[in-house]
Tab-separated table of C-alpha atoms in Angstrom:
chain	number	residue	atom	x	y	z
A	5	MET	CA	-0.144	-0.136	0.275
A	6	SER	CA	1.343	3.246	-0.563
A	7	ARG	CA	1.653	6.098	1.591
A	8	THR	CA	-1.501	7.962	1.633
A	9	PRO	CA	-0.154	12.187	2.340
A	10	LEU	CA	-2.117	13.404	5.199
A	11	SER	CA	-1.673	16.869	6.330
A	12	GLY	CA	-1.287	18.141	10.297
A	13	SER	CA	-5.280	19.064	10.417
A	14	ALA	CA	-5.865	15.414	9.554
A	15	ARG	CA	-8.764	13.521	12.111
A	16	LEU	CA	-8.473	9.166	12.202
A	17	ALA	CA	-11.989	7.940	13.251
A	18	LEU	CA	-10.283	4.298	14.734
A	19	TYR	CA	-12.816	0.602	14.843
A	20	PRO	CA	-12.981	-0.129	18.556
A	21	LEU	CA	-9.381	-1.702	19.214
A	22	HIS	CA	-9.048	-4.099	21.749
A	23	ILE	CA	-5.732	-3.270	23.786
A	24	GLY	CA	-3.919	-5.468	25.710
A	25	VAL	CA	-2.233	-5.079	29.159
A	26	PRO	CA	1.703	-4.961	29.042
A	27	GLU	CA	4.314	-7.685	28.880
A	28	ASP	CA	7.912	-7.631	28.629
A	29	GLY	CA	6.991	-3.637	27.724
A	30	LEU	CA	4.673	-4.610	25.414
A	31	CYS	CA	0.923	-4.593	24.323
A	32	GLU	CA	-1.592	-6.461	22.509
A	33	VAL	CA	-2.976	-3.552	19.948
A	34	GLY	CA	-6.039	-5.691	17.564
A	35	ARG	CA	-9.628	-5.984	16.611
A	36	ALA	CA	-11.612	-9.109	18.022
A	37	GLU	CA	-14.155	-8.933	14.980
A	38	THR	CA	-11.721	-9.387	12.099
A	39	GLY	CA	-8.833	-11.020	14.425
A	40	VAL	CA	-5.412	-8.537	13.683
A	41	PHE	CA	-3.735	-8.054	16.067
A	42	ILE	CA	-0.044	-6.689	16.614
A	43	ALA	CA	2.223	-5.886	19.315
A	44	LEU	CA	3.477	-2.093	20.709
A	45	PRO	CA	4.927	-0.596	23.090
A	46	VAL	CA	3.837	2.053	25.275
A	47	GLU	CA	4.634	4.620	23.012
A	48	GLY	CA	2.752	3.448	19.925
A	49	VAL	CA	-0.152	2.843	22.300
A	50	ALA	CA	-0.203	5.986	23.173
A	51	LEU	CA	-0.314	6.980	18.977
A	52	VAL	CA	-3.059	4.986	18.593
A	53	GLU	CA	-5.241	6.280	22.117
A	54	TRP	CA	-4.705	9.564	21.129
A	55	LEU	CA	-5.610	9.256	17.623
A	56	GLY	CA	-8.625	7.120	18.903
A	57	GLN	CA	-9.631	10.283	20.514
A	58	GLY	CA	-9.700	12.308	17.072
A	59	MET	CA	-7.281	14.646	17.670
A	60	PRO	CA	-5.892	15.968	14.674
A	61	LEU	CA	-2.436	15.171	13.688
A	62	THR	CA	-0.686	18.050	14.431
A	63	GLU	CA	-1.670	17.847	18.212
A	64	VAL	CA	-0.874	14.157	18.007
A	65	GLY	CA	2.687	14.823	17.319
A	66	VAL	CA	2.240	17.707	20.372
A	67	CYS	CA	1.821	15.329	22.923
A	68	PHE	CA	3.646	12.543	21.983
A	69	GLU	CA	6.882	14.982	21.409
A	70	ASP	CA	5.446	16.292	25.331
A	71	VAL	CA	5.832	12.805	26.823
A	72	PHE	CA	8.495	11.140	25.414
A	73	GLY	CA	10.861	13.720	24.535
A	74	VAL	CA	10.368	12.721	20.357
A	75	ALA	CA	9.136	13.536	17.467
A	76	PRO	CA	6.835	10.252	16.298
A	77	GLU	CA	6.947	9.061	12.380
A	78	LEU	CA	3.271	9.734	12.554
A	79	GLY	CA	3.138	8.815	8.402
A	80	GLU	CA	4.924	5.949	8.552
A	81	PHE	CA	2.207	4.271	11.723
A	82	VAL	CA	-0.539	5.535	10.445
A	83	GLU	CA	0.057	3.773	7.562
A	84	GLY	CA	0.878	0.026	9.219
A	85	LEU	CA	-2.932	1.182	11.092
A	86	LEU	CA	-4.183	1.438	7.409
A	87	GLU	CA	-2.827	-1.539	6.576
A	88	CYS	CA	-4.037	-3.519	10.135
A	89	GLY	CA	-7.895	-1.817	8.691
A	90	PHE	CA	-7.700	-0.327	12.583
A	91	ILE	CA	-9.168	2.997	10.862
A	92	LYS	CA	-12.242	3.091	10.126
A	93	SER	CA	-12.330	7.255	8.460
A	94	ILE	CA	-9.822	9.515	7.927
A	95	ASP	CA	-11.908	13.485	7.821
A	96	GLY	CA	-14.761	11.213	7.792
A	97	THR	CA	-14.059	9.800	4.395
A	98	PRO	CA	-13.912	5.812	4.921
A	99	THR	CA	-10.617	4.360	3.872
A	100	GLY	CA	-12.360	0.995	2.684
A	101	VAL	CA	-9.532	-0.954	3.318
A	102	ALA	CA	-10.678	-4.763	4.046
A	103	VAL	CA	-7.781	-6.413	3.264
A	104	ALA	CA	-6.066	-7.269	6.308
A	105	GLY	CA	-9.514	-5.599	8.101
A	106	GLN	CA	-11.963	-8.250	6.729
A	107	ALA	CA	-13.889	-10.169	9.115
A	108	ALA	CA	-12.533	-14.053	9.203
A	109	ARG	CA	-14.317	-16.497	6.756
A	110	GLY	CA	-16.238	-19.909	7.147
A	111	TRP	CA	-19.233	-20.191	9.537
A	112	ARG	CA	-19.339	-17.709	12.088
A	113	LEU	CA	-21.818	-20.064	14.227
A	114	PHE	CA	-22.836	-18.667	17.408
A	115	ALA	CA	-22.344	-15.041	16.901
A	116	SER	CA	-25.776	-14.436	17.169
A	117	LEU	CA	-26.042	-16.120	20.677
A	118	PRO	CA	-25.452	-13.937	23.802
A	119	ALA	CA	-22.341	-15.430	25.701
A	120	GLU	CA	-24.431	-14.504	28.818
A	121	ARG	CA	-26.465	-18.290	27.511
A	122	LEU	CA	-23.365	-20.010	27.407
A	123	GLY	CA	-21.744	-18.818	30.376
A	124	TRP	CA	-22.779	-22.070	32.431
A	125	LEU	CA	-20.550	-24.100	29.869
A	126	LEU	CA	-17.260	-22.347	31.358
A	127	SER	CA	-18.350	-21.969	35.052
A	128	ARG	CA	-16.555	-23.042	37.958
A	129	PRO	CA	-18.425	-26.493	38.588
A	130	CYS	CA	-17.953	-27.456	34.497
A	131	LEU	CA	-14.305	-26.461	34.714
A	132	ILE	CA	-13.273	-28.856	37.364
A	133	ALA	CA	-15.747	-31.462	35.767
A	134	TYR	CA	-13.106	-31.557	32.629
A	135	ARG	CA	-10.465	-31.584	34.742
A	136	ALA	CA	-11.739	-34.793	36.170
A	137	ILE	CA	-12.422	-36.383	32.931
A	138	TRP	CA	-8.728	-36.059	32.019
A	139	VAL	CA	-7.518	-37.015	35.202
A	140	ALA	CA	-10.181	-40.258	35.110
A	141	LEU	CA	-8.646	-40.849	31.247
A	142	ALA	CA	-5.382	-41.208	32.575
A	143	ALA	CA	-5.927	-43.365	35.373
A	144	VAL	CA	-7.991	-45.707	32.743
A	145	LEU	CA	-5.523	-45.716	30.496
A	146	ILE	CA	-2.378	-46.356	32.607
A	147	THR	CA	-4.262	-48.415	35.185
A	148	CYS	CA	-6.480	-50.362	32.130
A	149	PRO	CA	-3.878	-50.631	29.019
A	150	SER	CA	-6.196	-53.612	28.194
A	151	LEU	CA	-8.571	-51.209	27.047
A	152	TRP	CA	-6.100	-49.166	24.586
A	153	PRO	CA	-7.350	-48.863	21.226
A	154	HIS	CA	-6.025	-51.650	18.338
A	155	ALA	CA	-6.039	-51.465	15.492
A	156	ARG	CA	-8.587	-54.218	15.005
A	157	ASP	CA	-11.525	-51.568	16.468
A	158	THR	CA	-11.431	-50.355	13.009
A	159	LEU	CA	-13.470	-53.800	11.606
A	160	VAL	CA	-16.941	-53.657	12.644
A	161	VAL	CA	-19.210	-54.564	9.758
A	162	SER	CA	-18.133	-57.524	7.043
A	163	GLY	CA	-18.254	-55.405	4.084
A	164	VAL	CA	-14.814	-53.155	3.583
A	165	ILE	CA	-16.541	-50.137	1.623
A	166	LEU	CA	-19.470	-49.802	4.842
A	167	ASN	CA	-16.661	-50.378	7.517
A	168	ALA	CA	-14.546	-47.390	5.652
A	169	VAL	CA	-17.684	-45.213	4.765
A	170	ILE	CA	-19.033	-46.089	8.969
A	171	VAL	CA	-15.345	-45.306	9.873
A	172	ALA	CA	-14.905	-41.719	7.623
A	173	LEU	CA	-18.350	-40.479	9.170
A	174	LEU	CA	-17.190	-41.105	12.744
A	175	ALA	CA	-14.276	-39.138	12.184
A	176	TRP	CA	-15.695	-36.499	10.045
A	177	THR	CA	-18.755	-36.177	12.844
A	178	MET	CA	-16.024	-36.211	15.784
A	179	VAL	CA	-14.326	-33.560	14.259
A	180	PHE	CA	-17.043	-31.150	13.801
A	181	LEU	CA	-17.734	-31.426	17.198
A	182	HIS	CA	-14.380	-30.774	18.155
A	183	GLU	CA	-15.387	-27.470	16.428
A	184	LEU	CA	-18.280	-26.836	17.574
A	185	ALA	CA	-16.643	-26.950	20.921
A	186	HIS	CA	-13.800	-24.292	20.329
A	187	LEU	CA	-16.370	-21.863	18.994
A	188	LEU	CA	-18.791	-22.675	22.383
A	189	ALA	CA	-16.558	-21.815	24.704
A	190	ALA	CA	-15.649	-19.025	22.578
A	191	ARG	CA	-18.798	-17.656	22.273
A	192	ALA	CA	-18.987	-18.678	26.364
A	193	ARG	CA	-16.244	-15.951	26.784
A	194	GLY	CA	-17.408	-13.368	24.815
A	195	ALA	CA	-15.600	-14.104	21.445
A	196	ILE	CA	-17.015	-15.102	17.984
A	197	GLY	CA	-15.013	-17.875	16.402
A	198	ALA	CA	-14.787	-18.759	11.990
A	199	LEU	CA	-15.237	-22.420	10.764
A	200	SER	CA	-13.606	-23.385	7.641
A	201	LEU	CA	-12.362	-26.083	5.996
A	202	SER	CA	-8.508	-26.265	4.954
A	203	ARG	CA	-4.844	-28.552	4.714
A	204	ARG	CA	-2.599	-29.425	7.214
A	205	LEU	CA	0.347	-31.079	5.558
A	206	TYR	CA	-2.006	-33.557	3.029
A	207	PHE	CA	-4.841	-34.095	5.218
A	208	LEU	CA	-8.593	-32.014	4.792
A	209	VAL	CA	-8.836	-30.763	8.122
A	210	ALA	CA	-11.826	-28.435	9.665
A	211	GLN	CA	-10.134	-25.329	11.719
A	212	THR	CA	-11.574	-22.771	14.114
A	213	ASP	CA	-10.987	-19.119	14.059
A	214	MET	CA	-10.262	-18.480	17.135
A	215	SER	CA	-8.007	-14.906	16.697
A	216	GLY	CA	-11.203	-12.627	19.001
A	217	VAL	CA	-10.147	-15.113	21.442
A	218	ARG	CA	-6.901	-13.047	21.567
A	219	ALA	CA	-8.972	-10.582	23.176
A	220	LEU	CA	-9.141	-11.947	26.600
A	221	PRO	CA	-7.370	-12.043	29.157
A	222	ARG	CA	-4.850	-14.809	28.759
A	223	ALA	CA	-5.617	-16.527	32.000
A	224	GLU	CA	-9.094	-17.183	29.874
A	225	ARG	CA	-7.958	-17.954	26.830
A	226	TYR	CA	-7.371	-21.441	27.968
A	227	ALA	CA	-10.160	-22.701	27.829
A	228	PRO	CA	-11.560	-22.556	24.439
A	229	TYR	CA	-8.298	-23.403	23.381
A	230	LEU	CA	-8.643	-26.560	25.234
A	231	ALA	CA	-12.487	-27.360	24.413
A	232	GLY	CA	-12.552	-29.813	21.318
A	233	MET	CA	-9.947	-32.479	23.392
A	234	THR	CA	-11.324	-32.028	26.223
A	235	LEU	CA	-14.494	-33.221	24.422
A	236	GLU	CA	-12.502	-35.235	22.901
A	237	ALA	CA	-11.041	-36.748	26.102
A	238	GLY	CA	-14.411	-37.383	27.337
A	239	VAL	CA	-15.597	-39.233	24.489
A	240	LEU	CA	-12.799	-41.699	24.377
A	241	LEU	CA	-13.170	-41.475	28.534
A	242	GLY	CA	-16.888	-42.525	28.006
A	243	CYS	CA	-16.216	-45.443	25.184
A	244	LEU	CA	-13.118	-46.827	27.102
A	245	GLY	CA	-15.711	-47.351	30.095
A	246	LEU	CA	-18.450	-49.175	27.333
A	247	ARG	CA	-15.380	-51.216	26.320
A	248	TRP	CA	-14.985	-52.434	29.940
A	249	ALA	CA	-18.439	-52.804	30.531
A	250	GLY	CA	-18.741	-55.189	27.083
A	251	ALA	CA	-22.228	-52.397	25.887
A	252	GLY	CA	-22.139	-51.337	22.701
A	253	GLY	CA	-20.804	-53.744	20.302
A	254	GLY	CA	-17.599	-52.276	18.238
A	255	LEU	CA	-18.903	-49.082	17.513
A	256	PRO	CA	-17.121	-47.867	21.798
A	257	ALA	CA	-13.950	-49.410	20.394
A	258	LEU	CA	-13.553	-47.895	16.766
A	259	LEU	CA	-14.906	-44.576	18.160
A	260	ALA	CA	-11.820	-44.422	21.124
A	261	TYR	CA	-9.260	-45.359	18.117
A	262	ILE	CA	-10.342	-42.563	15.832
A	263	VAL	CA	-10.435	-40.658	19.340
A	264	THR	CA	-7.202	-41.645	19.930
A	265	ILE	CA	-5.915	-40.612	16.292
A	266	GLN	CA	-7.462	-36.787	16.596
A	267	LEU	CA	-6.098	-36.287	20.265
A	268	LEU	CA	-2.193	-37.790	19.282
A	269	PHE	CA	-2.800	-35.345	16.159
A	270	GLN	CA	-2.889	-32.225	18.587
A	271	CYS	CA	0.483	-33.394	20.122
A	272	ALA	CA	2.233	-32.547	16.152
A	273	ILE	CA	2.017	-28.175	17.546
A	274	PHE	CA	4.445	-27.666	14.461
A	275	LEU	CA	1.073	-28.447	12.332
A	276	ARG	CA	-0.110	-25.154	14.537
A	277	THR	CA	-2.300	-27.307	16.732
A	278	ASP	CA	-4.434	-26.710	19.689
A	279	LEU	CA	-1.533	-27.294	21.517
A	280	TYR	CA	0.534	-25.057	19.841
A	281	PHE	CA	-1.487	-22.231	20.608
A	282	VAL	CA	-2.076	-23.233	24.139
A	283	LEU	CA	1.962	-22.971	24.030
A	284	THR	CA	2.396	-19.650	22.742
A	285	ASN	CA	-0.150	-18.206	25.332
A	286	ARG	CA	1.698	-19.366	27.923
A	287	LEU	CA	4.913	-18.374	26.456
A	288	ARG	CA	3.319	-14.988	25.554
A	289	ALA	CA	4.578	-15.300	21.866
A	290	GLY	CA	2.506	-13.402	18.721
A	291	SER	CA	4.187	-15.574	15.688
A	292	LEU	CA	6.453	-18.875	17.435
A	293	ALA	CA	5.409	-20.612	14.082
A	294	ALA	CA	6.969	-18.287	11.553
A	295	ASP	CA	9.911	-17.000	14.003
A	296	THR	CA	10.401	-20.973	14.204
A	297	SER	CA	10.329	-21.408	10.677
A	298	GLN	CA	13.095	-18.699	9.524
A	299	VAL	CA	15.609	-19.741	12.138
A	300	LEU	CA	15.455	-23.319	10.949
A	301	ARG	CA	16.241	-22.056	7.706
A	302	ALA	CA	18.730	-20.219	8.620
A	303	TYR	CA	20.280	-23.156	10.206
A	304	GLY	CA	19.754	-25.246	7.469
A	305	ARG	CA	21.539	-22.878	5.328
A	306	ARG	CA	24.601	-22.465	7.409
A	307	VAL	CA	24.906	-25.796	7.657
A	308	ARG	CA	25.285	-25.710	3.767
A	309	GLY	CA	27.621	-23.219	4.025
A	310	ALA	CA	24.874	-20.830	1.725
A	311	PRO	CA	24.638	-17.110	2.166
A	312	ALA	CA	22.765	-16.535	5.846
A	313	ILE	CA	19.505	-14.709	6.396
A	314	ASP	CA	18.700	-11.889	7.809
A	315	LEU	CA	17.131	-12.080	11.855
A	316	SER	CA	17.517	-9.356	12.674
A	317	HIS	CA	13.732	-8.916	12.390
A	318	ILE	CA	13.036	-11.212	14.377
A	319	PRO	CA	13.019	-9.592	18.307
A	320	GLN	CA	15.716	-11.259	21.059
A	321	ARG	CA	13.011	-12.131	22.983
A	322	GLU	CA	11.279	-13.911	20.161
A	323	ARG	CA	14.660	-15.781	18.788
A	324	ARG	CA	15.358	-16.951	23.006
A	325	LEU	CA	11.752	-18.194	22.700
A	326	VAL	CA	12.552	-20.218	19.598
A	327	HIS	CA	15.455	-22.143	21.034
A	328	TRP	CA	13.387	-23.460	24.259
A	329	TYR	CA	10.544	-24.386	21.920
A	330	LEU	CA	12.311	-26.053	19.492
A	331	PRO	CA	12.548	-29.680	21.878
A	332	PHE	CA	8.592	-29.211	22.027
A	333	TYR	CA	8.999	-28.778	18.167
A	334	ALA	CA	10.728	-31.947	17.843
A	335	ALA	CA	8.837	-33.865	20.305
A	336	GLY	CA	5.725	-32.833	18.309
A	337	ILE	CA	7.084	-34.120	15.421
A	338	ALA	CA	8.099	-36.919	17.211
A	339	ALA	CA	3.850	-37.379	18.233
A	340	ALA	CA	2.781	-36.899	14.011
A	341	VAL	CA	5.547	-39.831	13.746
A	342	VAL	CA	4.038	-42.189	16.760
A	343	ASP	CA	0.150	-41.495	16.116
A	344	LEU	CA	0.935	-42.387	12.046
A	345	ALA	CA	3.440	-45.360	12.428
A	346	LEU	CA	1.110	-46.557	15.096
A	347	PHE	CA	-2.367	-45.837	14.195
A	348	VAL	CA	-3.133	-44.050	11.083
A	349	VAL	CA	-1.216	-47.007	8.773
A	350	PRO	CA	-2.162	-50.014	11.187
A	351	ALA	CA	-5.925	-48.942	10.655
A	352	VAL	CA	-5.216	-49.351	6.957
A	353	VAL	CA	-2.996	-52.003	6.699
A	354	THR	CA	-5.646	-54.143	9.090
A	355	MET	CA	-8.894	-52.825	6.206
A	356	CYS	CA	-6.210	-53.391	3.621
A	357	ARG	CA	-6.011	-56.783	4.534
A	358	ARG	CA	-9.718	-57.945	5.145
A	359	ALA	CA	-9.924	-56.664	0.978
A	360	LEU	CA	-6.912	-58.358	0.430
A	361	HIS	CA	-8.647	-62.100	2.424
A	362	GLU	CA	-12.147	-61.173	0.548
A	363	LEU	CA	-10.896	-60.916	-2.666
A	364	THR	CA	-9.469	-64.143	-2.355
A	365	THR	CA	-12.110	-65.855	-1.032
A	366	ALA	CA	-15.658	-64.344	-0.784
A	367	GLY	CA	-17.868	-64.374	-3.714
A	368	PRO	CA	-18.327	-61.864	-6.770
A	369	LEU	CA	-19.856	-59.301	-5.046
A	370	ARG	CA	-17.375	-59.110	-2.062
A	371	GLN	CA	-14.923	-59.853	-4.443
A	372	ALA	CA	-15.436	-56.444	-6.532
A	373	GLU	CA	-16.218	-54.362	-3.577
A	374	ALA	CA	-13.172	-55.588	-2.052
A	375	ALA	CA	-11.143	-54.884	-5.229
A	376	ALA	CA	-12.839	-51.051	-5.138
A	377	PHE	CA	-11.635	-50.169	-1.707
A	378	LEU	CA	-7.918	-51.970	-2.641
A	379	ALA	CA	-8.760	-48.922	-5.680
A	380	ILE	CA	-9.519	-46.305	-3.552
A	381	VAL	CA	-7.095	-46.759	-0.858
A	382	THR	CA	-3.740	-47.001	-3.990
A	383	PHE	CA	-5.785	-44.026	-5.765
A	384	ASN	CA	-5.228	-42.500	-2.208
A	385	LEU	CA	-1.760	-43.133	-1.387
A	386	GLY	CA	-0.350	-41.747	-4.642
A	387	SER	CA	-2.111	-39.047	-4.700
A	388	VAL	CA	-0.203	-37.796	-1.270
A	389	ALA	CA	3.077	-39.575	-2.687
A	390	VAL	CA	2.362	-36.827	-5.914
A	391	ILE	CA	1.713	-34.027	-3.696
A	392	ALA	CA	4.188	-34.967	-0.936
A	393	LEU	CA	6.768	-35.040	-3.911
A	394	TRP	CA	5.436	-32.262	-5.977
A	395	GLN	CA	5.985	-29.535	-2.507
A	396	TYR	CA	9.516	-30.923	-2.244
A	397	LEU	CA	11.075	-30.604	-5.384
A	398	GLY	CA	9.058	-26.900	-5.260
A	399	GLY	CA	10.585	-26.534	-2.067
A	400	ARG	CA	14.612	-26.735	-3.298
A	401	ARG	CA	13.723	-24.597	-6.339
A	402	ALA	CA	12.776	-21.892	-3.966
A	403	ARG	CA	15.970	-23.360	-2.100
A	404	THR	CA	18.197	-23.263	-5.149
A	405	VAL	CA	17.212	-19.793	-6.284
A	406	ALA	CA	17.512	-18.253	-3.279
C-alpha cells in the first residue's frame, strides 16, 4: 500500500480496538472481530489512544513529543494502522481498507447467541468436571492397558466399503464436534469464532479461527483452546467405559480408536494445532511458528554453507523463545510419526488385509467391493505421494533460487 499523505489537521476515526495489558514492554492491540492483532510498545499505544480520541495529527505529534521527548513518525505509523484495517475513516471519509481488516472467513456459528446464555459451560463446576475427565482418562489408560485401542477395532462390519464409510462418518463427526466445542467455548467467553475447511500437510481438516480470543486475558484463553481436546477426552473416556462394560458392540472401540488418533494429532504442534496455541499463549509469543521456520531455515543454510538469512527483524526475546520451543517442535514431529506409525498405518493395513482376504475367498460381489476398496486406497496413497513430491521439488527449486 502506498503512503497516504495527510495534513496536520487530519482526524482519524478508529474501529473499536482491544488494548491488552503491558507484557515485556509490549501490548497486544487489535480488532477482535477481524482477528488482526499487533504488538506495540507503550509509545505506540499512546499514539493509538490519542488518534482514537479524534485529535488532529499535529496535536498528536505535540502530545507525543511532550511525553516521550522525540517527534513521532506519524505518517509511517498511520500507514501501518491502515494496513491492519484499524482505521475506519479519515476526516469522515471511509478508508475502504478491507484486505487485512476483513472478518475471519468461514461459518460464524453462534455469533448471534448472547455469551451470557453459554457462560455456564465455563462455570467453576464445569471447569472442575473437565479437569476430572482428564484425570480419570489418564488413570484408566495407566491402570487398564487392555482397554487401549487396537487396529482390529477398526473392523466393525464385514463389508470393507461399508466399514470404511462408517469410519469416515465417525471421524468427520468427531472433527466437527471438536470444532463446535471451540466455537461454544469462545462464545461463552464473549469471542466469536469462524469454522472453515483447510489442509494440514496432506490432510483435509476442519478448523476454527479463534483470533478474537486474543482480546481476552491470557488466563481466559485456555478454555477455548482446549475445548475440542476436552470433548474428545470425554468421548474417549466414555467409550473405554462402554468397552470395559462390554456394551455397545464394536462401535465404542472404533470411536475410541478414532478419537485417540485425533488427540495424538493435536500433539503435532508444528502444524499449529490446539496445543500450539496453548503453548504460545503460555510463552506470550505471537508468531512462534513463523519465527521457528525462519530460524530453522537459517540453521539449514548455515550447515550447507549458503548465504545467511537476515533474522534481525525477529526480536531478541522471540529468538530466545524459538530455542526454548525447539524441543517441543521436535516432540510434535515425534508425536505425528507415532500417530501415523502406531494408529493410522495399522488401521489402513488392517482394512487392506481384510480386503485382500475377501478378494481371494469371498463371492463375486464381495470380491468386487474389495477390489474397489483397494483401488481407492491405492489412488489416495498415490495422490499423497505425488503432492509430497511436488511440494518437495517446489521447495528445493525455491531454495536453489534463493
